[in-house]
Amino acid sequence: MSEAVSISDEVLELTADGPRLIGARCEDCGNYVFPAQSGCSRCTGSRMQRVVLGTQGTLWAWTIQGFPPKSPPYLGDTARETFKPYGVGYVTIPGELKVEGRLTEADPKRLKEGMRMRLVTVPLRKDDNGRDIVTFAFEPVEGESP
Amino acid sequence: MTDVAIVGIGMHPFGRHEGVSGMEQGAIAVRRACEDAGITWKDIQFAFGGSREAGDPDRMVSMLGLTGIQFINVSNGCATGGSALFSAFNAIRSGAFDIGIAIGFDKHPRGAFTPRTQTGTGVDWYGSSGLALTTQFFGMKINHYMQQYGISHRSLARVAAKAFRNGANNPMAWRRNALSEDEILQSQMLSYPLTQYMFCNPGEGGVALVMCRADIAHKYSSRPIFLRTSVVRSRRFGSFEVTAPHLALEHGDGPTIDASKAAFEQAGVGPQDIDVAQLQDTESGAEIMHMAENGFCEHGEQEHMLARGDTEIGGRLPVNTDGGCLANGEPIGASGLRQVYENVLQLRGAAGVRQVPNDPKVAYTHVYGAPGISGVTILSR
């Protein structure tokens, strides 16, 4: 497997223990946001602390991206002949927030609200050095069948 | 506070118009609105104009005549028309002006809207990753809603089929061919559960509305229509809106519910008083959800209402009588004003073959746009 590079270190860190999403937590009211931002959307405060978000959760809402997005900005495959639809959904990270991300599953019959998901990465394209530029995605936890 | 009347309406047809700039379409709408009110551009004291991709609206004065008026540009995504109207409404209501105009026009390239996201970081990781498409939000919201409230795929097709039927009777509409529910269901799946014909397309067009103090309205129109209220709301914490990299765990009402409640309260009427409604239908699921969010039914009740034809032109509550965004396309700056244009026609009894037969007295419009803003108006005759 070729070396991987994150789409943005500010939102996605690739660690030896796997991918990690970086958000922020409000020191005043405990609200979580992703990506990190300077102000709190809940209490309007501005004491935000950088945090690593949880990597497991449950699927809250989903759709399937059925056509190639415009490029730019999209870095993945946009050729009509080879484009593969991909899932998009919100995953509830317990006690924190819901994160929007790609899903590794793109079959409507295999997606169901409430199913358990975990954080992984998917390659978008190679960079100039032949490394995979990756973004984050959620994949159904093994043994989970809708 | 002075009451406000709409005394002139003008439109440039929606659709695709090769060789005609978006601003020219706006100028044509302005001239038609002035003609409808029996005035000229020289009589206009102020303008609020909106356009996303067809140039700064105030540049239009070079086409219309350099009279020196204050011309303010407004921009609020798909709710831009609502914001232009809100601004014009309050400019007159405050007593600062007697007569002015709200203008909206646009001209978008083909295909889905290009994501324009600012995520706080330097890199556009959101768009690069294949997220940030507005179509994804609409797919997720209605998919979640269908499972919560038992709305069927057939209902999504019913909404789109109604839009194209109504569009076929609207000479200003872009899509004028009726489509069957099965054709709609079998078209390409763009963002599950929404197919190609369930989505509106970015398009072109222009609309202008001449507004004045209600006490002088009869100088300009034998059939003035009164703008009872115009409300715009942004989102509160916990709501579920377009292009959001995260959502809160707790749920809060969205801007449509807030704007609708405020509008009914300000106008002193309720949903049961509305005779015709134009609701944001970026895709057919949005019309279904917006029926409930605007207070016209309970969540889930839409399934039976659509099967019974309640929202058809001859139904209990006609919705999107001009074909809505689905048949007209969405030139962002003009879209919200198109809804008001249609309601003025309906309240004047001048909507021709698509006139609602219930002798309408009170009419309602609702626009929704990124990043989570809603605009509502209530008109009466």
Short mmCIF file of C-alpha atoms in Angstrom, two decimals:
data_model
loop_
_atom_site.label_atom_id
_atom_site.label_comp_id
_atom_site.label_asym_id
_atom_site.label_seq_id
_atom_site.Cartn_x
_atom_site.Cartn_y
_atom_site.Cartn_z
CA MET A 1 0.00 0.00 0.00
CA SER A 2 1.35 3.40 -0.96
CA GLU A 3 1.95 6.18 1.52
CA ALA A 4 -1.09 8.26 2.37
CA VAL A 5 -1.41 12.00 2.91
CA SER A 6 -4.39 13.72 4.56
CA ILE A 7 -6.62 16.06 2.54
CA SER A 8 -6.04 18.56 5.36
CA ASP A 9 -4.12 18.10 8.59
CA GLU A 10 -6.41 20.66 10.19
CA VAL A 11 -9.40 18.30 10.04
CA LEU A 12 -7.93 14.82 9.55
CA GLU A 13 -4.84 13.39 11.22
CA LEU A 14 -3.41 10.05 10.13
CA THR A 15 -1.99 8.35 13.22
CA ALA A 16 -0.45 4.94 13.86
CA ASP A 17 -3.75 4.03 15.54
CA GLY A 18 -5.83 5.12 12.56
CA PRO A 19 -7.47 8.30 11.29
CA ARG A 20 -8.60 10.97 13.75
CA LEU A 21 -10.92 13.93 13.17
CA ILE A 22 -10.01 17.25 14.79
CA GLY A 23 -12.80 19.43 16.15
CA ALA A 24 -13.23 21.85 19.00
CA ARG A 25 -15.12 21.90 22.28
CA CYS A 26 -16.51 24.95 24.02
CA GLU A 27 -14.97 25.34 27.49
CA ASP A 28 -18.04 27.23 28.67
CA CYS A 29 -20.95 25.04 27.58
CA GLY A 30 -19.34 21.80 26.39
CA ASN A 31 -20.65 22.09 22.81
CA TYR A 32 -18.65 20.28 20.09
CA VAL A 33 -18.01 21.58 16.57
CA PHE A 34 -16.30 20.20 13.46
CA PRO A 35 -14.06 21.48 12.02
CA ALA A 36 -12.59 23.61 14.81
CA GLN A 37 -13.76 27.22 14.88
CA SER A 38 -13.16 30.22 17.08
CA GLY A 39 -16.70 30.70 18.40
CA CYS A 40 -19.40 28.51 19.94
CA SER A 41 -22.56 28.03 17.84
CA ARG A 42 -24.52 27.16 20.98
CA CYS A 43 -23.65 29.67 23.72
CA THR A 44 -21.93 32.36 21.54
CA GLY A 45 -18.77 32.11 23.68
CA SER A 46 -15.27 32.11 22.24
CA ARG A 47 -13.25 29.81 24.47
CA MET A 48 -12.88 26.88 22.07
CA GLN A 49 -10.43 24.07 22.75
CA ARG A 50 -9.06 21.77 20.03
CA VAL A 51 -10.17 18.15 20.55
CA VAL A 52 -9.83 14.78 18.85
CA LEU A 53 -13.31 13.46 18.09
CA GLY A 54 -14.58 9.93 18.71
CA THR A 55 -14.16 7.42 15.88
CA GLN A 56 -17.30 5.30 16.29
CA GLY A 57 -20.95 6.13 16.09
CA THR A 58 -24.30 5.40 14.50
CA LEU A 59 -25.72 6.44 11.14
CA TRP A 60 -28.25 9.26 11.55
CA ALA A 61 -29.14 10.17 7.93
CA TRP A 62 -27.76 9.19 4.52
CA THR A 63 -27.95 9.57 0.76
CA ILE A 64 -26.00 8.28 -2.25
CA GLN A 65 -24.00 10.67 -4.42
CA GLY A 66 -25.10 9.36 -7.83
CA PHE A 67 -23.26 11.71 -10.22
CA PRO A 68 -19.67 13.01 -10.37
CA PRO A 69 -19.29 16.27 -8.42
CA LYS A 70 -17.78 19.22 -10.26
CA SER A 71 -13.99 19.38 -10.31
CA PRO A 72 -12.64 21.63 -8.96
CA PRO A 73 -13.21 21.35 -6.10
CA TYR A 74 -13.66 17.54 -6.14
CA LEU A 75 -10.39 15.60 -6.19
CA GLY A 76 -11.82 12.12 -6.84
CA ASP A 77 -12.78 10.44 -10.11
CA THR A 78 -15.16 12.52 -12.21
CA ALA A 79 -15.12 10.51 -15.45
CA ARG A 80 -18.69 9.54 -16.32
CA GLU A 81 -17.57 6.07 -17.47
CA THR A 82 -15.67 5.10 -14.32
CA PHE A 83 -17.31 7.23 -11.58
CA LYS A 84 -18.64 5.06 -8.77
CA PRO A 85 -21.50 6.43 -6.63
CA TYR A 86 -20.63 6.84 -2.97
CA GLY A 87 -22.65 7.22 0.20
CA VAL A 88 -22.83 10.45 2.21
CA GLY A 89 -24.22 10.60 5.71
CA TYR A 90 -24.24 12.05 9.19
CA VAL A 91 -22.85 9.83 11.92
CA THR A 92 -23.76 10.48 15.55
CA ILE A 93 -20.63 10.41 17.71
CA PRO A 94 -22.10 9.74 21.17
CA GLY A 95 -21.80 12.61 23.62
CA GLU A 96 -20.22 14.87 21.00
CA LEU A 97 -21.95 15.75 17.71
CA LYS A 98 -23.01 14.44 14.29
CA VAL A 99 -20.27 14.46 11.65
CA GLU A 100 -20.97 14.56 7.92
CA GLY A 101 -18.78 12.29 5.86
CA ARG A 102 -18.55 9.92 2.96
CA LEU A 103 -19.71 6.35 3.50
CA THR A 104 -17.85 3.35 2.12
CA GLU A 105 -21.22 1.72 1.37
CA ALA A 106 -23.22 2.96 -1.64
CA ASP A 107 -26.03 0.40 -1.80
CA PRO A 108 -29.32 1.79 -0.42
CA LYS A 109 -30.29 -1.74 0.65
CA ARG A 110 -27.23 -1.99 2.86
CA LEU A 111 -27.65 1.33 4.66
CA LYS A 112 -29.98 1.84 7.57
CA GLU A 113 -30.34 4.61 10.10
CA GLY A 114 -29.02 3.57 13.49
CA MET A 115 -26.42 1.11 12.15
CA ARG A 116 -22.96 1.23 13.76
CA MET A 117 -20.20 2.98 11.80
CA ARG A 118 -16.48 3.61 12.30
CA LEU A 119 -14.01 6.13 10.93
CA VAL A 120 -11.73 5.07 8.04
CA THR A 121 -10.05 6.82 5.10
CA VAL A 122 -10.67 6.60 1.34
CA PRO A 123 -8.22 7.64 -1.41
CA LEU A 124 -9.20 10.51 -3.71
CA ARG A 125 -6.20 10.68 -6.10
CA LYS A 126 -2.38 10.53 -6.17
CA ASP A 127 -0.34 13.62 -5.39
CA ASP A 128 2.76 14.64 -7.38
CA ASN A 129 4.91 12.27 -5.30
CA GLY A 130 2.70 9.24 -5.97
CA ARG A 131 1.17 9.30 -2.51
CA ASP A 132 -2.57 8.74 -1.98
CA ILE A 133 -4.44 11.90 -0.98
CA VAL A 134 -7.08 10.54 1.42
CA THR A 135 -10.19 11.94 3.05
CA PHE A 136 -12.24 10.48 5.87
CA ALA A 137 -15.23 8.20 5.53
CA PHE A 138 -17.41 6.01 7.71
CA GLU A 139 -17.73 2.28 7.17
CA PRO A 140 -20.30 -0.10 8.62
CA VAL A 141 -18.91 -2.06 11.58
CA GLU A 142 -18.41 -5.77 10.72
CA GLY A 143 -21.37 -7.98 11.34
CA GLU A 144 -23.76 -5.06 11.00
CA SER A 145 -26.52 -5.96 8.57
CA PRO A 146 -29.55 -3.79 8.02
CA MET B 1 -46.27 52.18 10.35
CA THR B 2 -47.57 52.53 6.81
CA ASP B 3 -49.17 49.57 5.06
CA VAL B 4 -47.54 48.42 1.84
CA ALA B 5 -49.09 47.48 -1.51
CA ILE B 6 -47.74 45.78 -4.63
CA VAL B 7 -48.99 47.77 -7.62
CA GLY B 8 -46.83 46.57 -10.49
CA ILE B 9 -45.38 43.19 -11.44
CA GLY B 10 -43.01 42.29 -14.26
CA MET B 11 -41.23 39.14 -15.34
CA HIS B 12 -38.79 37.97 -17.96
CA PRO B 13 -39.57 34.32 -18.79
CA PHE B 14 -37.55 31.72 -16.89
CA GLY B 15 -35.45 29.14 -18.75
CA ARG B 16 -32.43 29.41 -21.02
CA HIS B 17 -31.98 32.55 -23.11
CA GLU B 18 -28.89 32.47 -25.31
CA GLY B 19 -27.53 35.92 -26.03
CA VAL B 20 -29.56 37.71 -23.34
CA SER B 21 -27.59 38.66 -20.24
CA GLY B 22 -29.08 38.07 -16.82
CA MET B 23 -29.04 41.79 -16.15
CA GLU B 24 -30.91 42.50 -19.39
CA GLN B 25 -33.57 40.00 -18.23
CA GLY B 26 -33.77 41.94 -14.97
CA ALA B 27 -34.13 45.25 -16.83
CA ILE B 28 -36.93 43.83 -18.98
CA ALA B 29 -38.73 42.72 -15.81
CA VAL B 30 -38.33 46.22 -14.33
CA ARG B 31 -39.80 47.92 -17.41
CA ARG B 32 -42.74 45.51 -17.40
CA ALA B 33 -43.37 46.10 -13.68
CA CYS B 34 -43.30 49.88 -14.19
CA GLU B 35 -45.65 49.58 -17.16
CA ASP B 36 -48.01 47.43 -15.07
CA ALA B 37 -48.09 50.19 -12.43
CA GLY B 38 -48.51 52.91 -15.06
CA ILE B 39 -45.24 54.59 -14.13
CA THR B 40 -41.73 54.97 -15.54
CA TRP B 41 -38.31 54.33 -14.01
CA LYS B 42 -38.15 58.07 -13.18
CA ASP B 43 -40.95 57.59 -10.61
CA ILE B 44 -39.04 54.91 -8.66
CA GLN B 45 -37.50 56.28 -5.42
CA PHE B 46 -35.41 53.27 -4.37
CA ALA B 47 -34.49 49.74 -5.43
CA PHE B 48 -33.29 46.56 -3.75
CA GLY B 49 -31.81 44.05 -6.19
CA GLY B 50 -30.42 40.54 -5.97
CA SER B 51 -28.34 38.41 -8.33
CA ARG B 52 -25.72 35.78 -7.57
CA GLU B 53 -24.04 35.22 -10.90
CA ALA B 54 -25.27 37.91 -13.31
CA GLY B 55 -23.44 40.97 -12.01
CA ASP B 56 -23.97 43.59 -9.32
CA PRO B 57 -27.65 44.56 -9.61
CA ASP B 58 -27.07 48.29 -9.13
CA ARG B 59 -25.13 48.38 -12.39
CA MET B 60 -28.54 48.04 -14.00
CA VAL B 61 -29.14 51.79 -13.64
CA SER B 62 -27.00 52.31 -16.74
CA MET B 63 -29.62 50.39 -18.75
CA LEU B 64 -32.68 51.84 -17.04
CA GLY B 65 -31.63 55.47 -16.68
CA LEU B 66 -29.30 57.35 -14.35
CA THR B 67 -31.80 58.95 -12.00
CA GLY B 68 -29.58 58.92 -8.90
CA ILE B 69 -31.81 56.73 -6.70
CA GLN B 70 -30.45 54.56 -3.86
CA PHE B 71 -30.06 51.10 -5.27
CA ILE B 72 -28.99 48.50 -2.69
CA ASN B 73 -27.72 45.04 -3.61
CA VAL B 74 -28.82 42.10 -1.46
CA SER B 75 -27.65 38.49 -1.39
CA ASN B 76 -28.92 35.53 0.66
CA GLY B 77 -28.54 32.40 -1.46
CA CYS B 78 -31.82 30.98 -2.76
CA ALA B 79 -33.65 33.30 -0.33
CA THR B 80 -32.25 36.43 -2.02
CA GLY B 81 -35.65 37.43 -3.44
CA GLY B 82 -37.14 37.19 0.04
CA SER B 83 -34.45 39.53 1.33
CA ALA B 84 -35.00 42.08 -1.46
CA LEU B 85 -38.70 42.06 -0.69
CA PHE B 86 -38.15 42.33 3.07
CA SER B 87 -35.89 45.33 2.54
CA ALA B 88 -38.28 47.11 0.18
CA PHE B 89 -41.23 46.36 2.46
CA ASN B 90 -39.52 47.96 5.44
CA ALA B 91 -38.22 50.93 3.45
CA ILE B 92 -41.84 51.89 2.69
CA ARG B 93 -43.32 50.79 6.00
CA SER B 94 -40.90 52.99 7.91
CA GLY B 95 -42.21 56.02 6.07
CA ALA B 96 -38.87 56.78 4.43
CA PHE B 97 -40.18 56.24 0.88
CA ASP B 98 -43.49 56.30 -1.02
CA ILE B 99 -42.73 54.00 -3.92
CA GLY B 100 -39.89 51.66 -4.88
CA ILE B 101 -39.01 48.37 -6.46
CA ALA B 102 -37.65 44.91 -5.56
CA ILE B 103 -35.67 43.27 -8.39
CA GLY B 104 -34.20 39.81 -8.84
CA PHE B 105 -32.47 38.22 -11.81
CA ASP B 106 -29.83 35.61 -12.56
CA LYS B 107 -28.15 33.51 -15.20
CA HIS B 108 -26.41 30.32 -14.08
CA PRO B 109 -24.27 27.89 -16.08
CA ARG B 110 -25.66 24.40 -16.70
CA GLY B 111 -25.39 21.68 -14.07
CA ALA B 112 -25.55 21.62 -10.29
CA PHE B 113 -24.49 24.71 -8.40
CA THR B 114 -20.74 24.86 -7.87
CA PRO B 115 -20.06 24.33 -4.19
CA ARG B 116 -18.84 27.55 -2.62
CA THR B 117 -17.82 26.63 0.87
CA GLN B 118 -15.78 28.26 3.55
CA THR B 119 -15.00 25.75 6.21
CA GLY B 120 -12.69 27.84 8.35
CA THR B 121 -9.52 26.10 7.21
CA GLY B 122 -7.32 27.24 4.36
CA VAL B 123 -7.89 24.12 2.28
CA ASP B 124 -11.27 23.33 0.72
CA TRP B 125 -11.18 19.83 2.18
CA TYR B 126 -15.01 19.77 2.20
CA GLY B 127 -15.53 20.24 -1.52
CA SER B 128 -12.36 18.29 -2.41
CA SER B 129 -13.70 15.27 -0.50
CA GLY B 130 -16.88 15.10 -2.56
CA LEU B 131 -19.08 16.63 0.11
CA ALA B 132 -20.54 20.17 0.06
CA LEU B 133 -23.10 19.47 -2.67
CA THR B 134 -26.48 21.01 -1.88
CA THR B 135 -28.14 18.00 -3.53
CA GLN B 136 -26.69 15.75 -0.81
CA PHE B 137 -28.38 17.74 1.92
CA PHE B 138 -31.75 17.53 0.18
CA GLY B 139 -31.32 13.77 -0.31
CA MET B 140 -30.39 13.19 3.33
CA LYS B 141 -33.12 15.41 4.75
CA ILE B 142 -36.00 13.84 2.82
CA ASN B 143 -34.60 10.31 3.22
CA HIS B 144 -34.53 10.80 7.00
CA TYR B 145 -37.98 12.42 6.91
CA MET B 146 -39.51 9.59 4.84
CA GLN B 147 -38.39 7.06 7.41
CA GLN B 148 -39.58 9.19 10.33
CA TYR B 149 -43.01 10.00 8.93
CA GLY B 150 -43.81 7.32 6.36
CA ILE B 151 -43.61 9.34 3.15
CA SER B 152 -43.38 7.17 0.01
CA HIS B 153 -41.29 7.46 -3.16
CA ARG B 154 -44.61 7.79 -5.02
CA SER B 155 -45.35 11.00 -3.11
CA LEU B 156 -42.05 12.47 -4.30
CA ALA B 157 -43.12 11.71 -7.87
CA ARG B 158 -46.60 13.17 -7.30
CA VAL B 159 -45.11 16.52 -6.31
CA ALA B 160 -42.89 16.65 -9.40
CA ALA B 161 -45.71 15.55 -11.75
CA LYS B 162 -47.94 18.32 -10.35
CA ALA B 163 -45.16 20.88 -10.87
CA PHE B 164 -44.72 19.96 -14.54
CA ARG B 165 -48.51 19.89 -15.12
CA ASN B 166 -48.77 23.41 -13.68
CA GLY B 167 -45.69 24.51 -15.59
CA ALA B 168 -47.30 23.34 -18.82
CA ASN B 169 -50.01 25.95 -18.20
CA ASN B 170 -47.57 28.76 -17.41
CA PRO B 171 -46.21 30.69 -20.42
CA MET B 172 -43.37 32.08 -18.24
CA ALA B 173 -42.18 28.61 -17.13
CA TRP B 174 -39.09 26.78 -18.39
CA ARG B 175 -40.32 23.16 -18.28
CA ARG B 176 -43.64 23.05 -20.08
CA ASN B 177 -44.02 19.33 -20.73
CA ALA B 178 -46.04 17.20 -18.34
CA LEU B 179 -44.24 14.06 -17.12
CA SER B 180 -45.80 10.92 -15.67
CA GLU B 181 -45.03 9.79 -12.12
CA ASP B 182 -43.33 6.69 -13.51
CA GLU B 183 -41.10 8.71 -15.84
CA ILE B 184 -40.08 10.79 -12.85
CA LEU B 185 -39.40 7.75 -10.64
CA GLN B 186 -37.40 6.01 -13.38
CA SER B 187 -35.16 8.94 -14.29
CA GLN B 188 -31.53 8.88 -13.12
CA MET B 189 -31.02 8.63 -9.35
CA LEU B 190 -29.02 11.75 -8.47
CA SER B 191 -29.07 11.72 -4.69
CA TYR B 192 -31.09 8.87 -3.22
CA PRO B 193 -34.10 8.94 -2.97
CA LEU B 194 -34.25 11.89 -5.37
CA THR B 195 -34.16 11.35 -9.13
CA GLN B 196 -33.27 13.78 -11.92
CA TYR B 197 -36.84 15.03 -12.49
CA MET B 198 -37.39 15.57 -8.77
CA PHE B 199 -34.73 18.30 -8.74
CA CYS B 200 -34.97 21.83 -10.07
CA ASN B 201 -32.16 23.18 -12.23
CA PRO B 202 -30.21 26.40 -11.99
CA GLY B 203 -31.60 28.62 -14.77
CA GLU B 204 -32.22 32.18 -15.92
CA GLY B 205 -34.91 34.80 -15.53
CA GLY B 206 -35.90 38.08 -13.92
CA VAL B 207 -38.74 39.45 -11.78
CA ALA B 208 -39.53 42.95 -10.49
CA LEU B 209 -42.23 44.18 -8.13
CA VAL B 210 -43.25 47.83 -7.74
CA MET B 211 -44.36 48.56 -4.18
CA CYS B 212 -45.83 51.68 -2.61
CA ARG B 213 -47.63 53.10 0.44
CA ALA B 214 -51.04 51.45 0.65
CA ASP B 215 -52.84 54.79 0.91
CA ILE B 216 -51.67 55.83 -2.55
CA ALA B 217 -51.96 52.40 -4.19
CA HIS B 218 -55.12 53.20 -6.14
CA LYS B 219 -53.21 55.84 -8.09
CA TYR B 220 -51.26 53.01 -9.70
CA SER B 221 -53.49 49.97 -9.74
CA SER B 222 -57.21 49.24 -9.75
CA ARG B 223 -56.35 45.96 -8.02
CA PRO B 224 -53.57 46.60 -5.49
CA ILE B 225 -52.39 43.60 -3.50
CA PHE B 226 -51.32 44.23 0.07
CA LEU B 227 -48.13 42.86 1.53
CA ARG B 228 -49.26 41.96 5.02
CA THR B 229 -45.83 40.87 6.16
CA SER B 230 -42.38 39.86 4.98
CA VAL B 231 -40.15 37.89 7.35
CA VAL B 232 -36.62 36.54 6.97
CA ARG B 233 -34.95 34.23 9.51
CA SER B 234 -31.53 32.58 9.76
CA ARG B 235 -30.97 29.28 11.53
CA ARG B 236 -30.85 28.63 15.24
CA PHE B 237 -28.70 26.11 17.11
CA GLY B 238 -29.68 22.51 16.49
CA SER B 239 -31.33 22.89 13.10
CA PHE B 240 -30.43 20.70 10.09
CA GLU B 241 -29.33 22.85 7.17
CA VAL B 242 -27.59 22.67 3.84
CA THR B 243 -23.76 22.22 3.61
CA ALA B 244 -23.06 21.63 7.30
CA PRO B 245 -19.91 19.58 8.09
CA HIS B 246 -21.40 18.84 11.50
CA LEU B 247 -24.75 19.01 13.27
CA ALA B 248 -25.51 19.33 16.95
CA LEU B 249 -26.74 16.30 18.87
CA GLU B 250 -29.80 18.19 20.05
CA HIS B 251 -32.55 19.11 17.60
CA GLY B 252 -33.93 22.62 17.13
CA ASP B 253 -36.54 24.10 14.81
CA GLY B 254 -35.25 25.31 11.45
CA PRO B 255 -35.57 28.83 10.02
CA THR B 256 -38.69 27.93 8.02
CA ILE B 257 -40.65 27.11 11.18
CA ASP B 258 -39.41 30.31 12.82
CA ALA B 259 -40.16 32.53 9.81
CA SER B 260 -43.58 30.98 9.29
CA LYS B 261 -44.67 31.40 12.91
CA ALA B 262 -43.51 35.02 12.94
CA ALA B 263 -45.25 35.78 9.64
CA PHE B 264 -48.60 34.36 10.76
CA GLU B 265 -48.35 36.26 14.03
CA GLN B 266 -47.47 39.55 12.34
CA ALA B 267 -50.18 39.20 9.68
CA GLY B 268 -52.83 38.15 12.20
CA VAL B 269 -53.90 35.14 10.15
CA GLY B 270 -53.30 31.39 10.41
CA PRO B 271 -52.53 28.55 8.01
CA GLN B 272 -56.26 27.84 7.68
CA ASP B 273 -56.76 31.30 6.15
CA ILE B 274 -54.34 30.73 3.27
CA ASP B 275 -56.01 30.17 -0.12
CA VAL B 276 -52.90 29.56 -2.25
CA ALA B 277 -49.25 28.92 -1.34
CA GLN B 278 -45.90 28.93 -3.15
CA LEU B 279 -43.38 26.86 -1.17
CA GLN B 280 -39.67 26.33 -1.86
CA ASP B 281 -39.38 23.17 -3.95
CA THR B 282 -35.69 22.89 -4.72
CA GLU B 283 -36.64 19.24 -5.05
CA SER B 284 -39.94 17.49 -4.56
CA GLY B 285 -39.11 16.36 -1.01
CA ALA B 286 -38.60 19.97 0.03
CA GLU B 287 -42.17 20.87 -0.94
CA ILE B 288 -43.45 17.97 1.17
CA MET B 289 -41.41 18.92 4.25
CA HIS B 290 -42.14 22.62 3.81
CA MET B 291 -45.89 21.96 3.83
CA ALA B 292 -45.53 20.86 7.45
CA GLU B 293 -42.77 23.29 8.45
CA ASN B 294 -44.93 26.19 7.31
CA GLY B 295 -47.82 24.95 9.42
CA PHE B 296 -50.17 23.68 6.69
CA CYS B 297 -50.32 20.09 8.00
CA GLU B 298 -48.88 17.69 10.53
CA HIS B 299 -45.68 15.78 9.71
CA GLY B 300 -46.66 12.70 7.72
CA GLU B 301 -50.08 13.98 6.73
CA GLN B 302 -48.67 14.97 3.32
CA GLU B 303 -48.83 11.35 2.14
CA HIS B 304 -52.64 11.41 2.13
CA MET B 305 -52.94 15.04 1.08
CA LEU B 306 -50.93 14.34 -2.08
CA ALA B 307 -52.84 11.15 -2.87
CA ARG B 308 -56.11 13.11 -2.54
CA GLY B 309 -54.85 15.99 -4.70
CA ASP B 310 -55.23 18.57 -1.92
CA THR B 311 -52.37 20.66 -3.30
CA GLU B 312 -53.56 20.66 -6.94
CA ILE B 313 -54.89 23.91 -8.43
CA GLY B 314 -58.46 22.80 -7.68
CA GLY B 315 -57.57 21.30 -4.31
CA ARG B 316 -58.03 22.44 -0.72
CA LEU B 317 -54.64 24.21 -0.59
CA PRO B 318 -53.13 24.77 -4.05
CA VAL B 319 -49.31 24.71 -3.80
CA ASN B 320 -46.84 25.97 -6.43
CA THR B 321 -49.50 26.86 -8.96
CA ASP B 322 -46.94 28.24 -11.45
CA GLY B 323 -44.92 25.01 -11.44
CA GLY B 324 -42.56 26.12 -8.67
CA CYS B 325 -38.80 25.81 -8.92
CA LEU B 326 -39.20 22.38 -10.50
CA ALA B 327 -40.86 23.73 -13.66
CA ASN B 328 -39.36 27.24 -13.62
CA GLY B 329 -35.79 26.43 -12.66
CA GLU B 330 -33.96 28.50 -10.15
CA PRO B 331 -32.31 31.77 -11.10
CA ILE B 332 -31.28 32.44 -7.51
CA GLY B 333 -31.83 36.21 -7.42
CA ALA B 334 -35.29 35.99 -9.02
CA SER B 335 -36.76 32.85 -7.52
CA GLY B 336 -38.37 34.26 -4.37
CA LEU B 337 -39.90 37.16 -6.28
CA ARG B 338 -41.38 34.74 -8.85
CA GLN B 339 -43.47 33.23 -6.05
CA VAL B 340 -44.85 36.65 -5.10
CA TYR B 341 -45.49 37.49 -8.77
CA GLU B 342 -47.60 34.33 -9.06
CA ASN B 343 -49.54 35.11 -5.89
CA VAL B 344 -50.29 38.64 -7.10
CA LEU B 345 -51.69 37.15 -10.33
CA GLN B 346 -53.78 34.67 -8.33
CA LEU B 347 -55.14 37.35 -5.97
CA ARG B 348 -55.94 39.63 -8.92
CA GLY B 349 -57.83 36.73 -10.49
CA ALA B 350 -55.54 37.08 -13.50
CA ALA B 351 -53.77 33.69 -13.52
CA GLY B 352 -55.65 32.43 -16.60
CA VAL B 353 -55.93 28.67 -17.03
CA ARG B 354 -54.10 28.07 -13.73
CA GLN B 355 -56.31 30.43 -11.71
CA VAL B 356 -57.25 28.73 -8.44
CA PRO B 357 -61.05 28.49 -8.34
CA ASN B 358 -61.55 29.36 -4.66
CA ASP B 359 -61.67 33.16 -5.15
CA PRO B 360 -58.41 33.55 -3.20
CA LYS B 361 -58.07 36.38 -0.69
CA VAL B 362 -54.89 35.49 1.23
CA ALA B 363 -51.72 34.03 -0.28
CA TYR B 364 -48.42 32.74 1.15
CA THR B 365 -44.86 32.43 -0.14
CA HIS B 366 -41.83 30.67 1.32
CA VAL B 367 -38.21 30.56 0.09
CA TYR B 368 -35.35 28.60 1.59
CA GLY B 369 -31.66 28.99 0.83
CA ALA B 370 -28.11 28.25 1.92
CA PRO B 371 -26.71 28.30 4.51
CA GLY B 372 -30.07 27.94 6.27
CA ILE B 373 -32.28 30.97 5.71
CA SER B 374 -36.01 31.25 5.07
CA GLY B 375 -38.17 34.09 3.83
CA VAL B 376 -41.98 34.18 4.11
CA THR B 377 -44.53 36.67 2.78
CA ILE B 378 -48.28 36.89 3.28
CA LEU B 379 -50.33 38.83 0.72
CA SER B 380 -53.98 39.75 0.71
CA ARG B 381 -56.23 41.68 -1.62
#
